[in-house]
Coordinates of C-alpha atoms and ligand atoms in Angstrom, one line a residue:
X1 CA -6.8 3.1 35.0
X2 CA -7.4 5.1 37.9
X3 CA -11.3 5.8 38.9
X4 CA -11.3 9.3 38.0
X5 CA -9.3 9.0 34.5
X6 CA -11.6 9.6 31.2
X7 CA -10.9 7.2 28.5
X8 CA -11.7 6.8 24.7
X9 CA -10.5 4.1 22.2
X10 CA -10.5 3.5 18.5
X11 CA -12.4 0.6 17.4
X12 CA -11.6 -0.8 14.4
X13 CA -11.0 -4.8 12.4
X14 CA -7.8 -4.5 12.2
X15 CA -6.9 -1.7 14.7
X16 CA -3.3 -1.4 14.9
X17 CA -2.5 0.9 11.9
X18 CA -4.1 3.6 13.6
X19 CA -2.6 6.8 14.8
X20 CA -5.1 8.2 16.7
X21 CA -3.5 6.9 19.9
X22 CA -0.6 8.7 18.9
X23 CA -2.3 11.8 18.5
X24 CA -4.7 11.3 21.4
X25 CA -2.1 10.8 23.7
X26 CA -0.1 13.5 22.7
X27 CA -2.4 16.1 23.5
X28 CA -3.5 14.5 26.9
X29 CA 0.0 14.7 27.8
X30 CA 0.5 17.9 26.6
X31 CA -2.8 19.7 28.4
X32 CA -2.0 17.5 31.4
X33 CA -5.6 15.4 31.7
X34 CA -5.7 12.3 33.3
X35 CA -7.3 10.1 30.5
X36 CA -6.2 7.7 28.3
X37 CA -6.4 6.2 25.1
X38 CA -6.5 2.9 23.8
X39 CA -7.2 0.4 20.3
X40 CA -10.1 -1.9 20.5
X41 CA -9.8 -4.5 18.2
X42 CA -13.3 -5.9 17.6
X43 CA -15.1 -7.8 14.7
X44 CA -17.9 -6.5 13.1
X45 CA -20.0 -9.3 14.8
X46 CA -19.2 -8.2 17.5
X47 CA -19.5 -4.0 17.2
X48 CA -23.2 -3.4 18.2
X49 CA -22.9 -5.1 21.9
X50 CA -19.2 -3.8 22.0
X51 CA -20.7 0.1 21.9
X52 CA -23.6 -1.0 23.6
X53 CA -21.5 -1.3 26.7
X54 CA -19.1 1.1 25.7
X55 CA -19.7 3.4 29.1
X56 CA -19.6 0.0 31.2
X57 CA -16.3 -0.6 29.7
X58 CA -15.1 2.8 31.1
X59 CA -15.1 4.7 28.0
X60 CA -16.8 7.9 27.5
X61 CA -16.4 8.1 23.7
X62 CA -14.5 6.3 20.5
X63 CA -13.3 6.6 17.3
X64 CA -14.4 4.5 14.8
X65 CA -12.5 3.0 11.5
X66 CA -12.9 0.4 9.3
X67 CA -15.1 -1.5 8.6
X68 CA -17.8 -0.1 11.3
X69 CA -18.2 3.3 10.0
X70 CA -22.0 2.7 8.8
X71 CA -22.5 0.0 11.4
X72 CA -21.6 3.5 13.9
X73 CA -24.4 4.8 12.5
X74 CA -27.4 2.2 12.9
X75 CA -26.4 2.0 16.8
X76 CA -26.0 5.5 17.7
X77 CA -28.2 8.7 17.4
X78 CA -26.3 10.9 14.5
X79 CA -25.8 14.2 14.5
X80 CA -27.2 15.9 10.7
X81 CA -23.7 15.7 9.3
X82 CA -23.1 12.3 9.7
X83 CA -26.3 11.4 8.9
X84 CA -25.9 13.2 5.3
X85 CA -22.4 11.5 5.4
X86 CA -23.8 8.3 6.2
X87 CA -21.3 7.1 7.8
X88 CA -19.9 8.6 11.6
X89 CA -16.3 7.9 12.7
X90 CA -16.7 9.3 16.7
X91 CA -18.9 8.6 19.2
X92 CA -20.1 10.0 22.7
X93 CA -22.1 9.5 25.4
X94 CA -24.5 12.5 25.9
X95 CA -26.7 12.0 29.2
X96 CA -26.9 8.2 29.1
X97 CA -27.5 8.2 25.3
X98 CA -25.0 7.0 22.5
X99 CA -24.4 10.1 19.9
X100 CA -22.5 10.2 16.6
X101 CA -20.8 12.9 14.2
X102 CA -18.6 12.3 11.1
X103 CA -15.6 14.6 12.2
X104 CA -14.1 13.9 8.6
X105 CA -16.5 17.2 7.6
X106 CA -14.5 19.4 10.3
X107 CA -11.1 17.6 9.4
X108 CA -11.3 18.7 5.2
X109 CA -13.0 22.1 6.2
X110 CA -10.0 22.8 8.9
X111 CA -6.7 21.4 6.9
X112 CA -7.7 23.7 4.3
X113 CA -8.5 26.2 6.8
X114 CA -4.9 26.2 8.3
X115 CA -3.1 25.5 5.0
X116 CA -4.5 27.7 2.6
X117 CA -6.5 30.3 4.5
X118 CA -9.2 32.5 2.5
X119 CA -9.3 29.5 0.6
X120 CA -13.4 29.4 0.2
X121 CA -13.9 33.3 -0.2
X122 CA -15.2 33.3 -3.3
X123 CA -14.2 29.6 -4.5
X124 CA -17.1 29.1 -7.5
X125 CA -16.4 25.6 -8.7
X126 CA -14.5 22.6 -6.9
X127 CA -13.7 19.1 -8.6
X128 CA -14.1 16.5 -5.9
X129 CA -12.5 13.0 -7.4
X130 CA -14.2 9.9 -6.1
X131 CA -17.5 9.1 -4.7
X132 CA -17.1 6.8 -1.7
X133 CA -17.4 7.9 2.0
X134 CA -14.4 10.3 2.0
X135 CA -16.2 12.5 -0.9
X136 CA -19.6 12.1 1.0
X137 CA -17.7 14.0 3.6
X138 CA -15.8 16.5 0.8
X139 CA -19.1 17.3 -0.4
X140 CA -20.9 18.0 2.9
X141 CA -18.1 20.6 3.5
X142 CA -17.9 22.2 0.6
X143 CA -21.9 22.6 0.7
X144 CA -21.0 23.9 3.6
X145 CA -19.0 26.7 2.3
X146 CA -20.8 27.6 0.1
X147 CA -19.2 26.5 -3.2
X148 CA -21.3 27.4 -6.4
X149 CA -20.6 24.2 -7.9
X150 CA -19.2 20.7 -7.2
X151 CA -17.6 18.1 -10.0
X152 CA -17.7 14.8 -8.4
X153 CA -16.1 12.5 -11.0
X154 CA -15.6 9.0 -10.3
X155 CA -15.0 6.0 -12.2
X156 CA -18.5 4.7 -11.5
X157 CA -20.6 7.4 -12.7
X158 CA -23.5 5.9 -11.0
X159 CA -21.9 6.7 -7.5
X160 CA -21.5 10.4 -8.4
X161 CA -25.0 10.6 -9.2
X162 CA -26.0 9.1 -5.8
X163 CA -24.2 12.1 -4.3
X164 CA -26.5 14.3 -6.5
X165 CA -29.6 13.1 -4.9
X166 CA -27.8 13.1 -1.8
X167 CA -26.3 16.7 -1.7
X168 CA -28.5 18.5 -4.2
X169 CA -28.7 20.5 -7.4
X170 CA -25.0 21.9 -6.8
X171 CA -23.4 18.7 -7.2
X172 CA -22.7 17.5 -11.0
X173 CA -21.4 13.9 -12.0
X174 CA -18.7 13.7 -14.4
X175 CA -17.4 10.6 -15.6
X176 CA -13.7 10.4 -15.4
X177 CA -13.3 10.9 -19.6
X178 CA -14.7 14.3 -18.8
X179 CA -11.8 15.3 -16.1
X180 CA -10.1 18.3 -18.6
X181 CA -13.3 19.9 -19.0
X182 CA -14.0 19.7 -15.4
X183 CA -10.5 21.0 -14.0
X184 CA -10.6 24.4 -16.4
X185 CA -13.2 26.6 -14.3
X186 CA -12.1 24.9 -10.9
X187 CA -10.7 26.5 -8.0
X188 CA -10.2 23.3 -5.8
X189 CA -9.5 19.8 -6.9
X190 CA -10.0 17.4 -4.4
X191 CA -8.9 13.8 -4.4
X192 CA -10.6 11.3 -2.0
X193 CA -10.5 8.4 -3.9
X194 CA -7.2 5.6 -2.9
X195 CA -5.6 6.2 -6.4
X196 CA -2.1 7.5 -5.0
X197 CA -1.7 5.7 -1.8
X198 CA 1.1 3.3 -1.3
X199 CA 0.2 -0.2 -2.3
X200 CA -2.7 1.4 -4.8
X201 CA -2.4 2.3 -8.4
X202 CA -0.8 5.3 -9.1
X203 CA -3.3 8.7 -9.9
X204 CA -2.8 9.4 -13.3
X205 CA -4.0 13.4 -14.3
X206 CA -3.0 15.6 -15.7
X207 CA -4.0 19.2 -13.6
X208 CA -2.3 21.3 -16.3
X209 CA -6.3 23.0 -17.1
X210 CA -6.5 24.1 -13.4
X211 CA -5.7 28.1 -13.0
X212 CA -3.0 29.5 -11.6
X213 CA -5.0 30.2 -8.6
X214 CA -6.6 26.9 -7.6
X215 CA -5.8 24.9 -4.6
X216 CA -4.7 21.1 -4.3
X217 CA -5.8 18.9 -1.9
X218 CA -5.4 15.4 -1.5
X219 CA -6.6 13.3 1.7
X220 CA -3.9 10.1 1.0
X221 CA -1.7 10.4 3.6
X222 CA 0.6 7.4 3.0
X223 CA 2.7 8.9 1.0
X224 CA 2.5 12.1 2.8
X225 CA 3.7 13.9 -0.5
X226 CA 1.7 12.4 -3.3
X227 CA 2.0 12.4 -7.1
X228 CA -0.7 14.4 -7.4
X229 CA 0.6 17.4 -4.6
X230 CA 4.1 17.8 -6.5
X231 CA 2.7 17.8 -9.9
X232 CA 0.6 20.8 -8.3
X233 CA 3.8 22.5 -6.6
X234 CA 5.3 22.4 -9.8
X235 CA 2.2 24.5 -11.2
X236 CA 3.0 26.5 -8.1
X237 CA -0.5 26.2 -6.9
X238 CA -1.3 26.0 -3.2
X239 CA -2.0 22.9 -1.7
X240 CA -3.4 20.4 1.5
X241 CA -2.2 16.9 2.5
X242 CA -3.8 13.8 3.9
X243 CA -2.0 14.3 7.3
X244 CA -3.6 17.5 7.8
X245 CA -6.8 16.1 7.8
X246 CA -6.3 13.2 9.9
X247 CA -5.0 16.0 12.4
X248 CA -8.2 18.2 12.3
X249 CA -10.4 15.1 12.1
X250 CA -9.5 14.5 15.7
X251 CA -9.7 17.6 17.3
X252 CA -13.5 17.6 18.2
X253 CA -13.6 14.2 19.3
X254 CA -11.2 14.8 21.7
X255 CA -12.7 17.8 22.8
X256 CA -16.3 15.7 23.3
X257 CA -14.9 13.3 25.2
X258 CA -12.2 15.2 27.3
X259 CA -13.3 18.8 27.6
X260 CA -11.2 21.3 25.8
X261 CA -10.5 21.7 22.0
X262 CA -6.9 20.9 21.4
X263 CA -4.3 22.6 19.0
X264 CA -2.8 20.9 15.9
X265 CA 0.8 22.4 15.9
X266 CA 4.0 21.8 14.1
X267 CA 5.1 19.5 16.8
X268 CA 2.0 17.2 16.4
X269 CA 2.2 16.8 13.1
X270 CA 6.3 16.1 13.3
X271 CA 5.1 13.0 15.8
X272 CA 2.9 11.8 13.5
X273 CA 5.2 12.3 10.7
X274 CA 8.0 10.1 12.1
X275 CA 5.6 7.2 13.2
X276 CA 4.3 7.2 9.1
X277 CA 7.9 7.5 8.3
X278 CA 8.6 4.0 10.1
X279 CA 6.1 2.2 8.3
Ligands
ATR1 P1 -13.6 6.0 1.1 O1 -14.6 5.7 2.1 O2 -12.2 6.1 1.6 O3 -14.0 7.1 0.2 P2 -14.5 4.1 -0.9 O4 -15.9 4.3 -0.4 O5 -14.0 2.6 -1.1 O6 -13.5 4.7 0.2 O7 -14.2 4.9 -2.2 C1 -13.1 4.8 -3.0 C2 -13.1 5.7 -4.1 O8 -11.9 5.6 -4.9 C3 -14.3 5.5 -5.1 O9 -14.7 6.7 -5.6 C4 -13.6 4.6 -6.2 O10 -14.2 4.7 -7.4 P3 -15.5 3.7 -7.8 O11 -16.7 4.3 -7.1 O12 -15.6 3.7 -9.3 O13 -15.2 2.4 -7.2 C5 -12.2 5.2 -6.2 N1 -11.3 4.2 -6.8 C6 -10.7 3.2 -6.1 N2 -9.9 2.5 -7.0 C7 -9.9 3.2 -8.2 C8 -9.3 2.9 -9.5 N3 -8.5 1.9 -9.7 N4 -9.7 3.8 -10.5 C9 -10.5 4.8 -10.3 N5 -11.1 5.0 -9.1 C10 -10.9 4.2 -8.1

C-alpha cells in the first residue's frame, strides 16, 4: 500500500462471503481514489484490540459483520441511530476517536428510495416481519419517516415487544397467527427475518390482504428474487430486494472513510449480481 493510499476493511468471523470488497472496490476504481479495500478475518476474542489499533493498522474506517456487530458498539462512540439499533456495522476515525453508525437505517430508507419513490408520502401502516437486528434497523427508518403505525410480528412475541419499548407507542407486536389482520390496512410489508433465504426454511404467507397499492420489500438477498417478491409481482404490487439494500448500506461508509458519496448504478448492482450468481 502506498503511504498516501486510504484503506478500509470488513471485519467479520468468517469474512469471505462478503461483497463489500466488491462493491468498495468498484467505486474506488471508478472515482479514481487511491485507497483500498480489504477482509479482516478476526475472532471475536480478538475484535476489541483488533479496532483498538485499527488507525495503526492503516485503516481509516471498517465495516463490520457477523458476529461483532454489538461488540462494534461497546468499543466505539455510536452515533443515535446505532445506538437505538444497538448494533453498528461501520466504523471511523473522527479526530483520534473511534465513531460508529448502523448504515443498515440509510440502506432500507434508500433502496426503497430508488425503487419505489414517493413510497413514504403518506404510507399510514407498515408490517415489519421479524424482530432481530435487521428490524431494529426497519423500525428506526420507518420512525423515521414518519409511518403512523408499525406491525412488528415475529415468532417470538416477546422480541416484538422489546421493540415497543425500544421504538415507542407507534410500534405494535403481533404474533405471527395474527399476520391477515395485520397485512389488510398495510401499505408496506417488510421482511427482515431469514425465512426465504437459501439454506433457510421457506416464508410461507400469504399477502393476498395487502391492497393493491402496498409495496414489498424483502432484505434476503440470496435468492435475489424471493418467494415472497414474486408472489407480490403477481399481485402487481411494487416492490424492493435485499441487493438494493446491501448497495445503499454502503454508500455512507464509503463516503466517511474516503470522501465523496458514491452512486449505486445499474452497473454496480450487475457486478454484484454476477458474483451472487456464482455462488
Ligand atoms: P438479523 O440480525 O438478521 O435480524 P436475527 O437477530 O437472528 O437476525 O433475527 C432473525 C429473525 O428471523 C427473528 O425475528 C426470528 O424470529 P424469532 O425472534 O422468533 O427467533 C426470525 N426467524 C428466524 N427463523 C425463523 C423461523 N423458522 N420461523 C419464524 N421466524 C424465524
Amino acid at each position: 500500500m502506498a503511504e498516501h493510499e486510504r484503506a478500509a476493511c470488513v471485519i467479520g468471523w468468517p469474512v469471505e462471503h462478503s461483497r463489500s470488497p466488491l462493491i468498495h472496490k468498484y467505486w474506488l476504481a471508478k472515482y479514481g481514489i487511491a485507497g483500498d479495500y480489504r477482509r479482516e478475518a478476526v475472532t471475536a476474542e480478538d475484535f476489541p484490540a483488533f479496532v483498538r489499533d485499527l488507525a495503526a493498522r492503516g485503516y481509516v474506517g471498517a465495516n463490520v459483520t457477523l458476529p461483532h456487530k454489538e461488540a462494534a458498539l461497546a468499543v466505539s462512540e455510536p452515533d443515535a441511530q446505532a445506538q437505538a439499533v444497538g448494533a453498528a456495522n461501520t466504523l471511523w476515525l473522527e479526530n483520534g476517536r473511534l465513531r460508529s453508525t448502523n448504515t443498515d437505517v440509510e440502506g432500507f430508507l434508500g433502496n426503497l428510495d430508488a425503487c419505489v419513490p414517493g413510497w413514504d408520502r403518506g404510507l399510514r401502516t407498515a408490517v415489519v416481519l421479524g424482530a432481530g437486528g435487521a428490524a431494529r434497523a426497519a423500525v428506526y427508518g420507518l420512525r423515521a419517516r414518519n409511518v403512523g403505525r408499525i406491525f412488528v410480528v415475529n415468532r417470538t412475541l416477546e422480541k416484538a415487544e422489546a421493540l415497543r419499548a425500544a421504538f415507542g407507542e407507534r410500534v405494535y407486536p403481533h404474533p405471527w397467527s395474527r399476520l391477515a389482520e395485520a397485512l389488510a390496512p398495510a401499505g408496506l410489508l417488510v421482511n427482515t427475518t431469514s425465512l426465504g433465504m437459501r439454506g433457510q426454511p421457506p416464508l410461507e404467507i400469504d399477502i393476498a390482504p395487502l391492497g393493491s397499492r402496498a409495496v414489498v420489500c424483502d432484505l434476503v438477498y440470496s435468492p435475489l428474487r424471493t418467494a415472497l417478491l414474486a408472489q407480490a409481482e403477481s399481485h402487481g404490487l411494487r416492490t424492493a430486494d435485499g441487493l438494493g439494500m446491501l448497495l445503499h448500506q454502503a454508500v455512507r461508509g464509503f463516503s466517511l472513510w474516503f470522501g465523496m458519496t458514491p452512486e449505486v448504478t445499474p452497473d454496480l448492482r450487475a457486478l454484484v449480481e454476477r458474483d451472487l450468481a456464482g455462488h
